[in-house]
Amino acid sequence: MAEYNVAPLLNLIDQFNRLPGIGRKTAQRLAYFVLKMPKDEAEKFSNAILDARNKIRYCKVCHNLTDEELCPVCRNSSRDKSIICVVEDPRDVMALERTGEFNATYHVLNGVISPLNGIGPDQLSIKELLDRINKSKVEEVIMATNPTVEGEATAMYISKLIKPLGVKVTRLAYGIPVGGDLEYADEVTLSRALAGRGEI
Amino acid sequence: MAEYNVAPLLNLIDQFNRLPGIGRKTAQRLAYFVLKMPKDEAEKFSNAILDARNKIRYCKVCHNLTDEELCPVCRNSSRDKSIICVVEDPRDVMALERTGEFNATYHVLNGVISPLNGIGPDQLSIKELLDRINKSKVEEVIMATNPTVEGEATAMYISKLIKPLGVKVTRLAYGIPVGGDLEYADEVTLSRALAGRGEI
């Protein structure tokens, strides 16, 4: 490769290669695709990166991503501010919003407690959640962290802090996923589904 | 999603989603990665796209990608200009350069003849290859198009045009790939390997 060195091309391949899950071959393919893009499309792509990086910040209330002071959910006066759904990640907000069933507010932790990765409670927006509960009339906090060991531990930790404040704390239901197959469900999920069975 | 609409973020996800092989989920993952990049890294990425798109063009001689008038191979005076290796794609040049065994020049067709996709000989740099052979002392043309139906057809088509010019035309050897397994080799490859066997 010493011989064939077209700097701007190699540089673009390197840049793509740094993205998570993008190997050298894929990076090459993407770089060649960019070379064949119309000029204005390449400019749009380039600007989208700068724009997103420079304009997006955390919502002052719920720590979700936003391009204004408050995120669209917190800005919306028709949202029920007395219920807070606690999630790990902004992507979880997107997933919940897609259901179209939730009309209250969120609180984004931006991580989970994970001693192995050196992430303790102080690095998450837990203090801000407690402040929020203390300052406004919150009736229910729904713990919607992921059903993983770390997600569960984080949910337990936070619920222990919140309960003394006299707020109802709930957790998303466990059970078999809709469209799933009992045969392939793991034992823990199945026994939770059994334990949580309801009358029909 | 109507509710939760952070324009710069959705825009960046859309842009990643347009790249080949990048689905919605991967595009989301990449966009979030960009948001967490240091500012100067995001700027470098953004500039790399513009830079590559705006600076890279085709080499005047061999139609490979370059950021100057001639590509690094054509600029290099120690390269043997009497042998031309014809390839489909700039990536093939990279692959051949990586062997470190080839010290002559290339000609990049930038495609293959493919009637189904509406690509005829006129859309490839075949005329330029013939001009090159006519103008300079070329002794051998190595057809290194891919061993696919279209690559073979293109190699045949070009070799028929070149042979009358009194130039030796060769084709890359077919055979079993090094490190491969006979058991998994297809019949055509195996019979080619048999036919092309050499004394040891």
XYZ file of C-alpha atoms in Angstrom:
400
model
C 0.000 0.000 0.000
C 3.010 2.284 0.355
C 2.917 2.879 -3.368
C -0.740 3.513 -3.897
C -1.499 6.307 -1.502
C -4.347 8.686 -2.276
C -4.491 10.574 1.001
C -8.077 11.903 0.993
C -9.432 8.455 0.119
C -7.399 6.601 2.742
C -8.348 9.237 5.280
C -12.067 8.770 4.586
C -11.686 4.982 4.824
C -9.925 5.445 8.176
C -12.703 7.676 9.421
C -15.406 5.149 8.536
C -13.239 2.386 10.015
C -13.351 4.122 13.403
C -17.128 3.815 13.657
C -18.376 0.918 15.796
C -19.042 -2.288 13.862
C -17.512 -0.936 10.631
C -14.546 -3.057 9.526
C -11.928 -2.201 6.931
C -13.832 -3.730 3.985
C -17.100 -2.018 4.856
C -15.247 1.258 5.398
C -13.813 0.935 1.881
C -17.231 0.236 0.432
C -18.729 3.248 2.185
C -15.875 5.522 1.106
C -16.308 4.516 -2.544
C -20.019 5.147 -2.211
C -19.307 8.669 -0.962
C -16.970 9.288 -3.919
C -19.820 8.455 -6.277
C -22.388 10.613 -4.473
C -23.558 13.823 -6.144
C -21.606 16.744 -4.711
C -24.554 18.289 -2.871
C -25.425 14.941 -1.268
C -21.881 14.619 0.065
C -22.164 18.148 1.456
C -25.447 17.304 3.153
C -23.864 14.239 4.745
C -20.841 16.203 5.894
C -23.012 18.970 7.353
C -25.324 16.503 9.070
C -22.375 15.240 11.118
C -21.289 18.710 12.228
C -24.865 19.811 12.808
C -25.750 16.862 14.985
C -22.496 17.067 16.930
C -22.705 20.817 17.521
C -26.426 21.413 18.044
C -27.485 18.442 20.099
C -27.261 18.562 23.886
C -29.049 17.152 26.916
C -32.516 18.352 27.917
C -32.279 20.401 31.131
C -35.158 18.490 32.716
C -35.019 14.875 31.548
C -31.468 14.565 30.097
C -32.759 13.269 26.811
C -31.067 14.493 23.609
C -32.462 17.715 22.160
C -31.501 20.644 19.965
C -33.258 23.196 22.207
C -33.166 23.875 25.933
C -35.939 21.349 26.584
C -36.627 18.177 24.632
C -39.853 17.894 22.593
C -41.480 15.775 25.305
C -40.698 18.183 28.136
C -41.781 21.167 25.968
C -45.154 19.563 25.301
C -47.729 20.943 27.772
C -50.216 18.137 27.080
C -47.833 15.529 28.520
C -48.594 14.220 31.981
C -45.737 15.543 34.128
C -46.755 13.500 37.201
C -45.445 10.233 35.731
C -41.744 9.759 34.927
C -40.456 6.800 32.961
C -36.772 6.145 33.750
C -34.752 4.708 30.833
C -31.072 4.010 30.205
C -30.651 5.584 26.815
C -32.208 8.120 24.410
C -32.875 5.227 22.017
C -35.193 3.719 24.622
C -37.227 6.929 24.524
C -37.515 6.563 20.743
C -38.681 2.957 21.164
C -41.305 3.897 23.755
C -42.495 6.881 21.708
C -43.003 4.584 18.754
C -45.635 2.663 20.712
C -47.751 5.835 20.759
C -49.185 4.636 24.094
C -47.193 6.680 26.551
C -48.271 10.227 27.267
C -46.133 11.139 30.259
C -42.464 12.165 30.610
C -39.082 10.451 30.653
C -35.859 10.601 32.574
C -32.788 9.416 30.709
C -29.997 8.049 32.912
C -27.524 7.944 30.017
C -26.046 4.671 31.247
C -26.447 2.007 33.919
C -24.588 1.334 37.131
C -21.769 -0.961 36.057
C -18.867 -1.326 38.493
C -16.961 -3.473 35.973
C -16.919 -0.564 33.536
C -16.232 1.937 36.319
C -19.686 3.527 36.068
C -21.143 4.385 39.461
C -24.398 6.153 40.402
C -22.680 9.550 40.335
C -22.016 9.320 36.605
C -25.710 8.881 35.828
C -28.396 11.552 36.097
C -29.821 10.050 39.314
C -29.336 13.129 41.459
C -31.236 15.161 38.865
C -34.077 12.626 38.981
C -34.358 12.996 42.758
C -34.311 16.795 42.447
C -37.058 16.566 39.861
C -39.215 14.408 42.149
C -38.624 16.738 45.090
C -39.468 19.889 43.159
C -42.553 18.847 41.199
C -45.625 16.741 41.972
C -44.585 13.302 40.791
C -46.960 10.444 41.504
C -45.367 7.502 39.765
C -41.901 6.545 38.563
C -41.799 3.701 36.037
C -38.451 1.908 36.004
C -37.853 1.000 32.354
C -34.177 0.080 32.422
C -33.228 -2.978 30.368
C -34.019 -6.436 31.814
C -30.293 -7.197 32.197
C -28.303 -7.725 35.371
C -27.041 -4.150 35.278
C -30.409 -2.705 34.312
C -32.109 -4.562 37.171
C -29.486 -3.486 39.679
C -29.833 0.133 38.590
C -33.637 -0.078 38.869
C -33.344 -1.526 42.384
C -30.833 1.121 43.456
C -32.966 4.001 42.214
C -36.235 2.611 43.560
C -34.701 2.379 47.047
C -33.825 6.072 46.840
C -37.256 7.089 45.556
C -39.608 5.062 47.768
C -38.865 7.107 50.942
C -40.108 10.181 49.028
C -43.616 8.663 49.008
C -43.733 8.078 45.254
C -45.154 4.935 43.668
C -42.400 3.004 41.867
C -43.315 0.484 39.180
C -41.389 -1.741 36.792
C -42.218 -2.777 33.217
C -43.927 -6.190 33.066
C -41.845 -9.263 32.299
C -43.253 -12.005 30.096
C -43.155 -13.682 26.738
C -42.695 -11.230 23.851
C -45.692 -10.926 21.509
C -45.097 -12.986 18.373
C -42.476 -15.033 20.211
C -42.350 -18.793 20.522
C -42.709 -20.514 23.912
C -40.291 -23.181 22.731
C -37.506 -20.644 22.376
C -38.269 -18.598 25.485
C -35.634 -18.949 28.220
C -36.558 -20.425 31.605
C -36.350 -17.153 33.530
C -38.654 -15.346 31.113
C -41.122 -18.237 31.162
C -41.241 -18.479 34.932
C -41.747 -14.688 35.145
C -44.549 -14.985 32.596
C -46.133 -17.720 34.688
C -45.798 -15.772 37.906
C -47.284 -12.660 36.297
C -50.216 -14.444 34.630
C -53.511 -12.560 34.475
C -57.141 -13.560 34.104
C -58.603 -13.386 30.601
C -42.201 9.438 16.405
C -44.202 12.557 15.523
C -43.737 13.755 19.086
C -40.068 13.114 19.581
C -38.419 14.965 16.759
C -34.888 16.251 17.175
C -34.185 17.346 13.614
C -30.352 17.256 13.512
C -30.309 13.778 15.043
C -32.968 12.318 12.732
C -31.211 13.944 9.789
C -27.902 12.313 10.687
C -29.614 8.932 11.118
C -31.213 9.389 7.671
C -27.846 10.195 6.143
C -26.200 7.074 7.568
C -29.259 5.045 6.546
C -28.664 5.992 2.885
C -25.258 4.310 2.819
C -25.201 0.827 1.288
C -25.658 -1.997 3.793
C -26.508 0.360 6.677
C -29.986 -0.306 8.055
C -32.031 1.878 10.371
C -30.708 0.320 13.592
C -27.070 0.565 12.525
C -27.643 4.139 11.342
C -28.986 4.983 14.809
C -26.000 3.364 16.477
C -23.559 5.289 14.260
C -25.390 8.590 14.814
C -25.223 8.170 18.596
C -21.544 7.360 18.292
C -20.989 10.630 16.406
C -22.845 12.558 19.125
C -20.409 11.212 21.696
C -17.296 11.927 19.609
C -14.996 14.739 20.708
C -15.813 17.868 18.692
C -12.572 17.866 16.709
C -13.034 14.202 15.776
C -16.492 14.946 14.400
C -15.016 17.830 12.414
C -12.299 15.580 11.000
C -14.927 13.042 9.944
C -17.081 15.727 8.353
C -14.101 17.214 6.498
C -12.891 13.808 5.321
C -16.169 13.351 3.441
C -15.970 16.724 1.689
C -12.265 16.342 1.032
C -12.564 12.922 -0.555
C -15.597 13.910 -2.607
C -14.071 17.169 -3.850
C -10.412 16.287 -4.348
C -10.541 12.812 -5.805
C -10.835 12.339 -9.550
C -9.789 9.850 -12.199
C -6.142 9.515 -13.290
C -5.729 10.915 -16.828
C -3.806 7.837 -17.914
C -5.187 4.776 -16.139
C -8.543 6.047 -14.774
C -7.707 4.980 -11.269
C -8.730 7.270 -8.406
C -6.234 9.977 -7.520
C -6.014 13.406 -5.922
C -3.529 14.712 -8.514
C -3.495 14.704 -12.304
C -1.832 11.285 -12.388
C -2.273 8.496 -9.871
C 0.686 7.423 -7.685
C 1.374 4.407 -9.927
C 1.419 6.403 -13.186
C 3.553 9.136 -11.551
C 6.159 6.576 -10.471
C 8.967 6.477 -13.048
C 10.304 3.125 -11.796
C 7.092 1.346 -12.834
C 7.224 -0.765 -16.014
C 4.966 1.108 -18.441
C 5.065 -1.675 -21.059
C 2.728 -3.935 -19.081
C -0.856 -2.916 -18.332
C -3.062 -4.818 -15.898
C -6.760 -4.233 -16.683
C -9.068 -4.297 -13.640
C -12.716 -3.510 -13.031
C -12.448 -1.323 -9.995
C -10.008 0.882 -8.028
C -10.344 -1.573 -5.138
C -8.800 -4.261 -7.345
C -5.752 -2.026 -7.752
C -5.484 -1.792 -3.971
C -5.713 -5.588 -3.697
C -2.996 -6.136 -6.315
C -0.753 -3.452 -4.799
C -1.022 -5.227 -1.470
C 0.708 -8.286 -2.972
C 3.803 -6.129 -3.515
C 4.597 -8.354 -6.529
C 3.389 -6.195 -9.372
C 5.651 -3.458 -10.667
C 3.884 -2.371 -13.853
C 0.815 -0.195 -14.482
C -2.952 -0.548 -14.333
C -5.971 0.404 -16.363
C -9.200 0.731 -14.416
C -12.371 0.085 -16.433
C -14.627 1.400 -13.658
C -17.192 -1.284 -14.345
C -17.884 -4.355 -16.472
C -19.973 -4.879 -19.574
C -23.389 -5.777 -18.205
C -26.305 -5.516 -20.633
C -28.773 -6.353 -17.850
C -27.690 -3.229 -15.962
C -27.528 -1.184 -19.164
C -23.735 -0.915 -19.105
C -22.164 -1.237 -22.545
C -18.511 -0.970 -23.640
C -18.910 2.785 -24.255
C -19.494 3.482 -20.568
C -16.179 1.859 -19.604
C -12.718 3.322 -20.246
C -12.041 0.847 -23.082
C -11.467 3.484 -25.781
C -8.883 5.121 -23.513
C -7.137 1.747 -23.073
C -6.858 1.309 -26.849
C -5.537 4.886 -27.223
C -2.958 4.146 -24.556
C -1.800 0.979 -26.334
C -1.627 2.805 -29.660
C 0.350 5.732 -28.272
C 2.934 4.022 -26.075
C 5.013 0.869 -26.356
C 2.844 -1.694 -24.615
C 4.019 -5.296 -24.738
C 1.534 -7.119 -22.563
C -1.982 -6.544 -21.331
C -3.021 -8.671 -18.332
C -6.792 -9.097 -18.095
C -7.547 -9.090 -14.374
C -11.304 -8.632 -14.391
C -13.213 -10.729 -11.863
C -13.775 -14.448 -12.630
C -17.532 -13.861 -13.006
C -19.696 -14.203 -16.108
C -19.588 -10.463 -16.702
C -15.896 -10.162 -15.893
C -15.061 -12.995 -18.310
C -17.217 -11.504 -21.064
C -15.552 -8.123 -20.617
C -12.086 -9.727 -20.717
C -12.998 -11.579 -23.948
C -14.439 -8.444 -25.549
C -11.382 -6.337 -24.764
C -8.867 -9.014 -25.725
C -10.504 -9.290 -29.168
C -9.990 -5.553 -29.655
C -6.376 -5.619 -28.448
C -4.996 -8.716 -30.190
C -5.050 -7.130 -33.691
C -2.726 -4.406 -32.308
C 0.001 -7.036 -31.902
C 0.025 -6.978 -28.110
C 0.291 -10.087 -25.952
C -2.903 -10.548 -23.943
C -2.867 -12.709 -20.809
C -5.387 -13.638 -18.139
C -4.840 -14.253 -14.416
C -4.466 -17.967 -13.605
C -7.497 -19.881 -12.386
C -7.105 -22.510 -9.699
C -7.701 -23.403 -6.097
C -7.169 -20.499 -3.694
C -4.190 -20.893 -1.359
C -5.350 -22.016 2.068
C -8.608 -23.275 0.563
C -10.037 -26.758 0.906
C -10.447 -29.068 -2.109
C -13.600 -30.447 -0.560
C -15.300 -27.068 -0.771
C -13.968 -25.997 -4.171
C -16.643 -25.855 -6.878
C -16.422 -28.146 -9.940
C -15.518 -25.380 -12.397
C -12.639 -24.129 -10.262
C -11.363 -27.666 -9.696
C -11.447 -28.597 -13.388
C -9.655 -25.317 -14.218
C -7.057 -26.156 -11.570
C -6.605 -29.604 -13.097
C -6.322 -28.234 -16.635
C -3.792 -25.618 -15.545
C -1.635 -28.001 -13.479
C 2.106 -27.415 -13.536
C 5.161 -29.586 -12.889
C 6.700 -29.311 -9.417
